[in-house]
């Protein structure tokens, strides 16, 4: 019963074996199918041609375009020059920018003879920066790498030139403090929580809302106890500011001072100590009190 019903529904002769001339409706169906296939190919080909054309259009960045942790806004060129002046960038320097955008900070530094590297998340911006470095004739000095600024190795830099938000800078701050003492950090506009800039200056000219540059010197790490011939120096450190005590037996004198990279200066009692930190030792001159030279060794 079942097989009979099936034989009724199914075509009793396989289609391939049927003569088309004897079955004109099949010929028409094949024509329609062929036309449909040709048309589909044409539509797909036209689509991919249009896409290719679009892809060949050079990438144009848009101010405010989203970025991984901060949008892209370019530093005005006059402010870049101010930042590089503040950091006194020369051919001796290795400059890095985290979130390097179209590469302008590093290209500016390279034009002064410095080597530099920009880390940027957006690969289109990285390509653009490479093109701009080539056009400026500094591609041999300015390197651009796609990557995340939070995991980038900055240990070789002695100058950082950046435009990031305070929340970005705060997260990066431990890495900045690990740079070689005396390294210079120049930032467009924003600050780092708790760390006062050593110098702040304004650019003049065409800088719109972004005319202020901050310079920070990475301070030597001096926190702890130091032995001096005349007593024990105990130092607390908050970035470049230092405080503490200079103790000799039962006598303890408050200490106040600051660092500019490896240069240290502090007062204790009526005397002013100036000198240089060199790892676990420091030394210099004393003015006031008994005067002369001073030295200290980390305990
Ligand atoms: C405010 S723009 C500064 C551009 C450039 N430094 C300048 O001064 O003109 C910040 C840049 O950081 C990039 N960026 C955002 N998050 C990032 C991340 N996690 N790692 C690397 N780059 C990032 C953005 O794509 C953008 O180009």
mmCIF file of N, CA and C and ligand atoms in Angstrom, residues 65-76 80 83 97-106 119-123 125 145-152 161-165 168 188 190, ligand 1:
data_model
loop_
_atom_site.group_PDB
_atom_site.id
_atom_site.type_symbol
_atom_site.label_atom_id
_atom_site.label_comp_id
_atom_site.label_asym_id
_atom_site.label_seq_id
_atom_site.Cartn_x
_atom_site.Cartn_y
_atom_site.Cartn_z
ATOM 1 N N UNK A 65 37.431 59.578 17.497
ATOM 2 C CA UNK A 65 37.139 58.159 17.202
ATOM 3 C C UNK A 65 37.522 57.306 18.409
ATOM 4 N N UNK A 66 36.760 56.237 18.617
ATOM 5 C CA UNK A 66 36.986 55.457 19.838
ATOM 6 C C UNK A 66 38.328 54.743 19.780
ATOM 7 N N UNK A 67 38.882 54.537 20.958
ATOM 8 C CA UNK A 67 40.140 53.788 21.094
ATOM 9 C C UNK A 67 39.913 52.777 22.195
ATOM 10 N N UNK A 68 40.874 51.914 22.435
ATOM 11 C CA UNK A 68 40.641 50.860 23.436
ATOM 12 C C UNK A 68 40.342 51.467 24.819
ATOM 13 N N UNK A 69 41.233 52.337 25.298
ATOM 14 C CA UNK A 69 41.048 52.906 26.639
ATOM 15 C C UNK A 69 40.886 54.411 26.640
ATOM 16 N N UNK A 70 41.048 55.020 25.467
ATOM 17 C CA UNK A 70 40.864 56.469 25.351
ATOM 18 C C UNK A 70 40.696 56.779 23.866
ATOM 19 N N UNK A 71 39.882 57.799 23.586
ATOM 20 C CA UNK A 71 39.616 58.148 22.179
ATOM 21 C C UNK A 71 40.846 58.830 21.568
ATOM 22 N N UNK A 72 40.797 59.001 20.245
ATOM 23 C CA UNK A 72 41.896 59.706 19.578
ATOM 24 C C UNK A 72 41.576 61.189 19.463
ATOM 25 N N UNK A 73 42.427 61.998 20.058
ATOM 26 C CA UNK A 73 42.427 63.453 19.864
ATOM 27 C C UNK A 73 43.890 63.804 19.657
ATOM 28 N N UNK A 74 44.242 64.489 18.584
ATOM 29 C CA UNK A 74 45.658 64.757 18.336
ATOM 30 C C UNK A 74 46.202 65.928 19.152
ATOM 31 N N UNK A 75 47.443 65.841 19.559
ATOM 32 C CA UNK A 75 48.108 66.975 20.217
ATOM 33 C C UNK A 75 48.441 68.022 19.148
ATOM 34 N N UNK A 76 48.083 69.290 19.393
ATOM 35 C CA UNK A 76 48.427 70.330 18.417
ATOM 36 C C UNK A 76 49.950 70.402 18.219
ATOM 37 N N UNK A 80 53.293 70.056 20.782
ATOM 38 C CA UNK A 80 54.326 69.012 20.684
ATOM 39 C C UNK A 80 55.717 69.659 20.795
ATOM 40 N N UNK A 83 56.362 70.561 24.322
ATOM 41 C CA UNK A 83 56.647 69.368 25.138
ATOM 42 C C UNK A 83 58.086 68.881 24.894
ATOM 43 N N UNK A 97 55.914 57.057 23.069
ATOM 44 C CA UNK A 97 54.555 57.575 23.249
ATOM 45 C C UNK A 97 53.630 56.375 23.404
ATOM 46 N N UNK A 98 52.822 56.377 24.444
ATOM 47 C CA UNK A 98 51.833 55.312 24.641
ATOM 48 C C UNK A 98 50.486 55.834 24.148
ATOM 49 N N UNK A 99 49.907 55.153 23.187
ATOM 50 C CA UNK A 99 48.715 55.666 22.500
ATOM 51 C C UNK A 99 49.185 56.712 21.517
ATOM 52 N N UNK A 100 49.955 56.255 20.519
ATOM 53 C CA UNK A 100 50.710 57.207 19.685
ATOM 54 C C UNK A 100 49.899 57.802 18.538
ATOM 55 N N UNK A 101 48.643 57.338 18.351
ATOM 56 C CA UNK A 101 47.780 57.942 17.331
ATOM 57 C C UNK A 101 48.436 57.940 15.961
ATOM 58 N N UNK A 102 48.466 59.120 15.319
ATOM 59 C CA UNK A 102 49.056 59.196 13.970
ATOM 60 C C UNK A 102 50.576 59.398 14.026
ATOM 61 N N UNK A 103 51.157 59.277 15.201
ATOM 62 C CA UNK A 103 52.614 59.242 15.318
ATOM 63 C C UNK A 103 53.291 60.585 15.485
ATOM 64 N N UNK A 104 52.499 61.654 15.605
ATOM 65 C CA UNK A 104 53.070 63.003 15.548
ATOM 66 C C UNK A 104 54.110 63.300 16.645
ATOM 67 N N UNK A 105 53.943 62.783 17.871
ATOM 68 C CA UNK A 105 54.917 63.089 18.940
ATOM 69 C C UNK A 105 56.272 62.455 18.631
ATOM 70 N N UNK A 106 56.219 61.201 18.188
ATOM 71 C CA UNK A 106 57.459 60.481 17.894
ATOM 72 C C UNK A 106 58.118 61.049 16.635
ATOM 73 N N UNK A 119 53.436 53.208 20.646
ATOM 74 C CA UNK A 119 52.608 52.017 20.829
ATOM 75 C C UNK A 119 51.156 52.461 20.640
ATOM 76 N N UNK A 120 50.455 51.815 19.742
ATOM 77 C CA UNK A 120 49.080 52.221 19.435
ATOM 78 C C UNK A 120 48.228 50.978 19.215
ATOM 79 N N UNK A 121 47.012 51.019 19.781
ATOM 80 C CA UNK A 121 46.117 49.857 19.694
ATOM 81 C C UNK A 121 45.495 49.716 18.304
ATOM 82 N N UNK A 122 45.131 50.855 17.699
ATOM 83 C CA UNK A 122 44.403 50.841 16.418
ATOM 84 C C UNK A 122 45.392 50.619 15.266
ATOM 85 N N UNK A 123 45.263 49.469 14.593
ATOM 86 C CA UNK A 123 46.277 49.150 13.574
ATOM 87 C C UNK A 123 46.220 50.098 12.377
ATOM 88 N N UNK A 125 45.778 53.282 12.646
ATOM 89 C CA UNK A 125 46.577 54.441 13.084
ATOM 90 C C UNK A 125 48.076 54.106 13.018
ATOM 91 N N UNK A 145 54.348 50.488 16.616
ATOM 92 C CA UNK A 145 54.001 49.100 16.877
ATOM 93 C C UNK A 145 52.559 49.024 17.369
ATOM 94 N N UNK A 146 51.804 48.059 16.852
ATOM 95 C CA UNK A 146 50.439 47.840 17.352
ATOM 96 C C UNK A 146 50.542 47.080 18.675
ATOM 97 N N UNK A 147 49.899 47.604 19.694
ATOM 98 C CA UNK A 147 49.947 46.910 20.979
ATOM 99 C C UNK A 147 49.172 47.664 22.034
ATOM 100 N N UNK A 148 49.099 47.053 23.207
ATOM 101 C CA UNK A 148 48.390 47.644 24.335
ATOM 102 C C UNK A 148 49.393 48.399 25.207
ATOM 103 N N UNK A 149 49.141 49.678 25.400
ATOM 104 C CA UNK A 149 50.077 50.515 26.166
ATOM 105 C C UNK A 149 50.311 49.987 27.579
ATOM 106 N N UNK A 150 49.299 49.276 28.144
ATOM 107 C CA UNK A 150 49.450 48.817 29.520
ATOM 108 C C UNK A 150 50.429 47.652 29.647
ATOM 109 N N UNK A 151 50.695 46.969 28.541
ATOM 110 C CA UNK A 151 51.638 45.846 28.638
ATOM 111 C C UNK A 151 52.950 46.147 27.899
ATOM 112 N N UNK A 152 53.040 47.343 27.323
ATOM 113 C CA UNK A 152 54.243 47.693 26.549
ATOM 114 C C UNK A 152 55.467 47.809 27.460
ATOM 115 N N UNK A 161 56.554 61.018 25.858
ATOM 116 C CA UNK A 161 55.765 62.170 25.397
ATOM 117 C C UNK A 161 54.375 61.657 25.062
ATOM 118 N N UNK A 162 53.352 62.085 25.842
ATOM 119 C CA UNK A 162 52.052 61.417 25.733
ATOM 120 C C UNK A 162 50.878 62.385 25.863
ATOM 121 N N UNK A 163 49.738 61.883 25.427
ATOM 122 C CA UNK A 163 48.463 62.588 25.612
ATOM 123 C C UNK A 163 47.445 61.530 26.011
ATOM 124 N N UNK A 164 47.279 61.377 27.338
ATOM 125 C CA UNK A 164 46.365 60.368 27.878
ATOM 126 C C UNK A 164 45.572 60.986 29.021
ATOM 127 N N UNK A 165 44.520 60.308 29.434
ATOM 128 C CA UNK A 165 43.724 60.782 30.568
ATOM 129 C C UNK A 165 44.427 60.444 31.883
ATOM 130 N N UNK A 168 44.334 56.852 32.786
ATOM 131 C CA UNK A 168 45.314 56.021 32.065
ATOM 132 C C UNK A 168 46.694 56.201 32.702
ATOM 133 N N UNK A 188 50.610 66.160 27.576
ATOM 134 C CA UNK A 188 49.655 67.169 27.112
ATOM 135 C C UNK A 188 48.497 67.237 28.112
ATOM 136 N N UNK A 190 46.908 66.628 30.880
ATOM 137 C CA UNK A 190 46.479 65.873 32.065
ATOM 138 C C UNK A 190 47.620 65.602 33.036
HETATM 139 C C1 LIG B 1 44.344 61.141 22.984
HETATM 140 S S1 LIG B 1 45.025 60.136 21.685
HETATM 141 C C2 LIG B 1 46.714 60.710 21.645
HETATM 142 C C3 LIG B 1 47.404 60.501 20.323
HETATM 143 C C4 LIG B 1 48.847 61.002 20.268
HETATM 144 N N1 LIG B 1 49.643 60.510 21.356
HETATM 145 C C5 LIG B 1 48.914 62.502 20.272
HETATM 146 O O1 LIG B 1 49.414 63.070 21.259
HETATM 147 O O2 LIG B 1 48.478 63.111 19.286
HETATM 148 C C6 LIG B 1 45.131 58.528 22.497
HETATM 149 C C7 LIG B 1 45.463 57.363 21.589
HETATM 150 O O3 LIG B 1 45.569 56.182 22.397
HETATM 151 C C8 LIG B 1 45.104 55.064 21.672
HETATM 152 N N2 LIG B 1 44.783 54.011 22.644
HETATM 153 C C9 LIG B 1 43.700 53.892 23.432
HETATM 154 N N3 LIG B 1 43.826 52.837 24.266
HETATM 155 C C10 LIG B 1 45.015 52.258 23.992
HETATM 156 C C11 LIG B 1 45.723 51.137 24.512
HETATM 157 N N4 LIG B 1 45.244 50.389 25.505
HETATM 158 N N5 LIG B 1 46.939 50.840 23.997
HETATM 159 C C12 LIG B 1 47.467 51.576 22.989
HETATM 160 N N6 LIG B 1 46.834 52.646 22.449
HETATM 161 C C13 LIG B 1 45.643 52.994 22.948
HETATM 162 C C14 LIG B 1 43.933 55.621 20.894
HETATM 163 O O4 LIG B 1 43.645 54.803 19.785
HETATM 164 C C15 LIG B 1 44.447 57.011 20.513
HETATM 165 O O5 LIG B 1 45.082 56.990 19.269
#
